[in-house]
PDB file of C-alpha atoms in Angstrom:
ATOM      1  CA  MET A 227      -8.131   8.283   1.990  1.00  0.00           C
ATOM      2  CA  LYS A 228     -11.502   9.947   1.587  1.00  0.00           C
ATOM      3  CA  LEU A 229     -12.526  12.082  -1.398  1.00  0.00           C
ATOM      4  CA  LEU A 230     -15.501  14.412  -1.710  1.00  0.00           C
ATOM      5  CA  ILE A 231     -16.795  14.698  -5.264  1.00  0.00           C
ATOM      6  CA  CYS A 232     -19.292  17.401  -6.084  1.00  0.00           C
ATOM      7  CA  ASP A 233     -21.042  17.736  -9.437  1.00  0.00           C
ATOM      8  CA  ASP A 234     -24.629  18.381 -10.475  1.00  0.00           C
ATOM      9  CA  ASP A 235     -24.309  15.938 -13.401  1.00  0.00           C
ATOM     10  CA  PRO A 236     -25.251  12.427 -12.193  1.00  0.00           C
ATOM     11  CA  MET A 237     -23.232  10.744 -14.980  1.00  0.00           C
ATOM     12  CA  THR A 238     -20.071  12.608 -14.002  1.00  0.00           C
ATOM     13  CA  LEU A 239     -20.617  11.692 -10.349  1.00  0.00           C
ATOM     14  CA  LYS A 240     -21.089   8.036 -11.240  1.00  0.00           C
ATOM     15  CA  ALA A 241     -17.977   7.930 -13.461  1.00  0.00           C
ATOM     16  CA  LEU A 242     -15.828   9.601 -10.804  1.00  0.00           C
ATOM     17  CA  GLU A 243     -17.191   7.372  -8.067  1.00  0.00           C
ATOM     18  CA  PHE A 244     -16.433   4.262 -10.151  1.00  0.00           C
ATOM     19  CA  GLN A 245     -12.869   5.377 -10.906  1.00  0.00           C
ATOM     20  CA  PHE A 246     -12.043   6.534  -7.397  1.00  0.00           C
ATOM     21  CA  LYS A 247     -13.429   3.381  -5.775  1.00  0.00           C
ATOM     22  CA  LYS A 248     -11.370   1.366  -8.250  1.00  0.00           C
ATOM     23  CA  ASP A 249      -8.344   3.403  -7.108  1.00  0.00           C
ATOM     24  CA  GLY A 250      -9.104   2.431  -3.493  1.00  0.00           C
ATOM     25  CA  TYR A 251     -10.551   5.691  -2.130  1.00  0.00           C
ATOM     26  CA  ALA A 252     -13.582   6.119   0.106  1.00  0.00           C
ATOM     27  CA  ILE A 253     -16.085   8.445  -1.578  1.00  0.00           C
ATOM     28  CA  LEU A 254     -18.565  11.072  -0.464  1.00  0.00           C
ATOM     29  CA  LYS A 255     -20.834  12.491  -3.196  1.00  0.00           C
ATOM     30  CA  ALA A 256     -22.653  15.805  -3.371  1.00  0.00           C
ATOM     31  CA  ILE A 257     -24.957  17.045  -6.134  1.00  0.00           C
ATOM     32  CA  ASN A 258     -24.425  20.739  -5.361  1.00  0.00           C
ATOM     33  CA  GLY A 259     -22.165  23.024  -3.368  1.00  0.00           C
ATOM     34  CA  LYS A 260     -24.591  23.330  -0.465  1.00  0.00           C
ATOM     35  CA  GLU A 261     -24.593  19.573   0.032  1.00  0.00           C
ATOM     36  CA  ALA A 262     -20.785  19.522  -0.308  1.00  0.00           C
ATOM     37  CA  ARG A 263     -20.441  22.217   2.355  1.00  0.00           C
ATOM     38  CA  GLN A 264     -22.580  20.187   4.757  1.00  0.00           C
ATOM     39  CA  MET A 265     -20.420  17.121   4.122  1.00  0.00           C
ATOM     40  CA  LEU A 266     -17.256  19.142   4.741  1.00  0.00           C
ATOM     41  CA  ASP A 267     -18.701  20.392   8.026  1.00  0.00           C
ATOM     42  CA  ASN A 268     -19.704  16.887   9.130  1.00  0.00           C
ATOM     43  CA  ASN A 269     -16.612  14.942   7.958  1.00  0.00           C
ATOM     44  CA  GLY A 270     -13.329  16.231   9.290  1.00  0.00           C
ATOM     45  CA  ASP A 271     -11.321  13.543   7.548  1.00  0.00           C
ATOM     46  CA  ILE A 272     -11.795  14.484   3.870  1.00  0.00           C
ATOM     47  CA  ASP A 273      -8.431  14.330   2.079  1.00  0.00           C
ATOM     48  CA  LEU A 274      -9.324  15.943  -1.270  1.00  0.00           C
ATOM     49  CA  VAL A 275     -12.246  17.744  -2.941  1.00  0.00           C
ATOM     50  CA  VAL A 276     -13.151  17.420  -6.618  1.00  0.00           C
ATOM     51  CA  THR A 277     -15.804  19.956  -7.581  1.00  0.00           C
ATOM     52  CA  ASP A 278     -17.576  21.215 -10.646  1.00  0.00           C
ATOM     53  CA  LEU A 279     -17.315  24.949 -11.194  1.00  0.00           C
ATOM     54  CA  TYR A 280     -20.913  25.650 -12.177  1.00  0.00           C
ATOM     55  CA  MET A 281     -23.617  24.178  -9.927  1.00  0.00           C
ATOM     56  CA  PRO A 282     -26.890  25.334  -8.377  1.00  0.00           C
ATOM     57  CA  MET A 283     -27.124  26.819  -4.866  1.00  0.00           C
ATOM     58  CA  ILE A 284     -23.392  27.151  -4.131  1.00  0.00           C
ATOM     59  CA  ASN A 285     -21.003  27.054  -7.086  1.00  0.00           C
ATOM     60  CA  GLY A 286     -17.455  25.729  -7.181  1.00  0.00           C
ATOM     61  CA  LEU A 287     -15.870  29.152  -6.637  1.00  0.00           C
ATOM     62  CA  GLU A 288     -17.971  29.688  -3.522  1.00  0.00           C
ATOM     63  CA  LEU A 289     -17.039  26.203  -2.312  1.00  0.00           C
ATOM     64  CA  VAL A 290     -13.313  26.920  -2.776  1.00  0.00           C
ATOM     65  CA  THR A 291     -13.752  30.178  -0.843  1.00  0.00           C
ATOM     66  CA  TYR A 292     -15.588  28.330   1.946  1.00  0.00           C
ATOM     67  CA  ILE A 293     -12.845  25.708   2.247  1.00  0.00           C
ATOM     68  CA  ARG A 294      -9.966  28.202   2.205  1.00  0.00           C
ATOM     69  CA  LYS A 295     -11.393  31.189   4.078  1.00  0.00           C
ATOM     70  CA  THR A 296     -14.126  29.873   6.387  1.00  0.00           C
ATOM     71  CA  MET A 297     -12.692  26.442   7.189  1.00  0.00           C
ATOM     72  CA  LYS A 298      -9.094  27.668   6.791  1.00  0.00           C
ATOM     73  CA  SER A 299      -8.330  24.255   5.316  1.00  0.00           C
ATOM     74  CA  LYS A 300      -5.464  23.360   3.010  1.00  0.00           C
ATOM     75  CA  ILE A 301      -7.043  20.166   1.632  1.00  0.00           C
ATOM     76  CA  PRO A 302      -6.331  19.860  -2.097  1.00  0.00           C
ATOM     77  CA  ILE A 303      -9.104  21.058  -4.426  1.00  0.00           C
ATOM     78  CA  LEU A 304      -9.417  19.945  -8.040  1.00  0.00           C
ATOM     79  CA  ILE A 305     -11.858  21.901 -10.213  1.00  0.00           C
ATOM     80  CA  LEU A 306     -13.861  20.392 -13.083  1.00  0.00           C
ATOM     81  CA  THR A 307     -15.174  22.720 -15.754  1.00  0.00           C
ATOM     82  CA  ARG A 308     -16.359  22.948 -19.304  1.00  0.00           C
ATOM     83  CA  ALA A 309     -14.056  24.453 -21.929  1.00  0.00           C
ATOM     84  CA  ASN A 310     -13.799  28.202 -22.595  1.00  0.00           C
ATOM     85  CA  VAL A 311     -14.051  29.495 -19.035  1.00  0.00           C
ATOM     86  CA  GLU A 312     -10.465  30.666 -18.581  1.00  0.00           C
ATOM     87  CA  ASP A 313     -11.417  33.640 -16.385  1.00  0.00           C
ATOM     88  CA  SER A 314     -13.283  31.384 -13.963  1.00  0.00           C
ATOM     89  CA  ILE A 315     -10.392  28.922 -13.824  1.00  0.00           C
ATOM     90  CA  LEU A 316      -7.937  31.734 -13.072  1.00  0.00           C
ATOM     91  CA  HIS A 317     -10.292  33.022 -10.390  1.00  0.00           C
ATOM     92  CA  ALA A 318     -10.499  29.530  -8.865  1.00  0.00           C
ATOM     93  CA  PHE A 319      -6.692  29.439  -8.625  1.00  0.00           C
ATOM     94  CA  GLU A 320      -6.663  32.902  -7.031  1.00  0.00           C
ATOM     95  CA  LEU A 321      -9.142  31.627  -4.426  1.00  0.00           C
ATOM     96  CA  GLY A 322      -6.977  28.602  -3.633  1.00  0.00           C
ATOM     97  CA  ALA A 323      -7.806  25.734  -6.008  1.00  0.00           C
ATOM     98  CA  ASN A 324      -4.848  23.430  -6.668  1.00  0.00           C
ATOM     99  CA  ASP A 325      -5.609  22.012 -10.118  1.00  0.00           C
ATOM    100  CA  TYR A 326      -8.318  21.701 -12.766  1.00  0.00           C
ATOM    101  CA  LEU A 327      -9.498  19.447 -15.556  1.00  0.00           C
ATOM    102  CA  THR A 328     -11.680  20.395 -18.486  1.00  0.00           C
ATOM    103  CA  LYS A 329     -14.778  18.309 -19.247  1.00  0.00           C
ATOM    104  CA  PRO A 330     -14.904  15.880 -20.890  1.00  0.00           C
ATOM    105  CA  PHE A 331     -11.881  14.463 -19.099  1.00  0.00           C
ATOM    106  CA  ASN A 332      -9.928  11.226 -19.175  1.00  0.00           C
ATOM    107  CA  LEU A 333     -10.492   9.136 -16.028  1.00  0.00           C
ATOM    108  CA  GLU A 334      -6.889   7.890 -16.029  1.00  0.00           C
ATOM    109  CA  GLU A 335      -5.603  11.462 -16.149  1.00  0.00           C
ATOM    110  CA  MET A 336      -7.977  12.312 -13.302  1.00  0.00           C
ATOM    111  CA  SER A 337      -6.533   9.438 -11.239  1.00  0.00           C
ATOM    112  CA  ILE A 338      -2.969  10.638 -11.840  1.00  0.00           C
ATOM    113  CA  ARG A 339      -3.812  14.226 -10.883  1.00  0.00           C
ATOM    114  CA  VAL A 340      -5.563  13.093  -7.695  1.00  0.00           C
ATOM    115  CA  LYS A 341      -2.614  10.886  -6.689  1.00  0.00           C
ATOM    116  CA  HIS A 342      -0.256  13.793  -7.319  1.00  0.00           C
ATOM    117  CA  LEU A 343      -2.349  16.202  -5.227  1.00  0.00           C
ATOM    118  CA  LEU A 344      -2.550  13.739  -2.346  1.00  0.00           C
ATOM    119  CA  LYS A 345       1.257  13.365  -2.253  1.00  0.00           C
ATOM    120  CA  LYS A 346       1.844  17.101  -1.667  1.00  0.00           C
TER     121      LYS A 346
END
């Protein structure tokens, strides 16, 4: 299984990469939504996307819209966000996101949520 993780915080990317590799997944990393979109276009075998909500160039909401409306893909999308952005989280769900975690998050909880999303 291949996961695309997208976050403009290098520490978050590194932590997610470490955990997901430990869980046995192949990883693609993007530091912004534009890079993530290019990876989605060039890798037809991505099984799940984990993306930050707020990033430069293309944000997480725009990335969700791209995946659902432009690509017409049903791949699971898990949103990462800071606390106190309830409106943005609700909007992400309306656009087609499947789940979210608030930063800072527990890596074990992240693993469980990813496994659950991949089983659907």
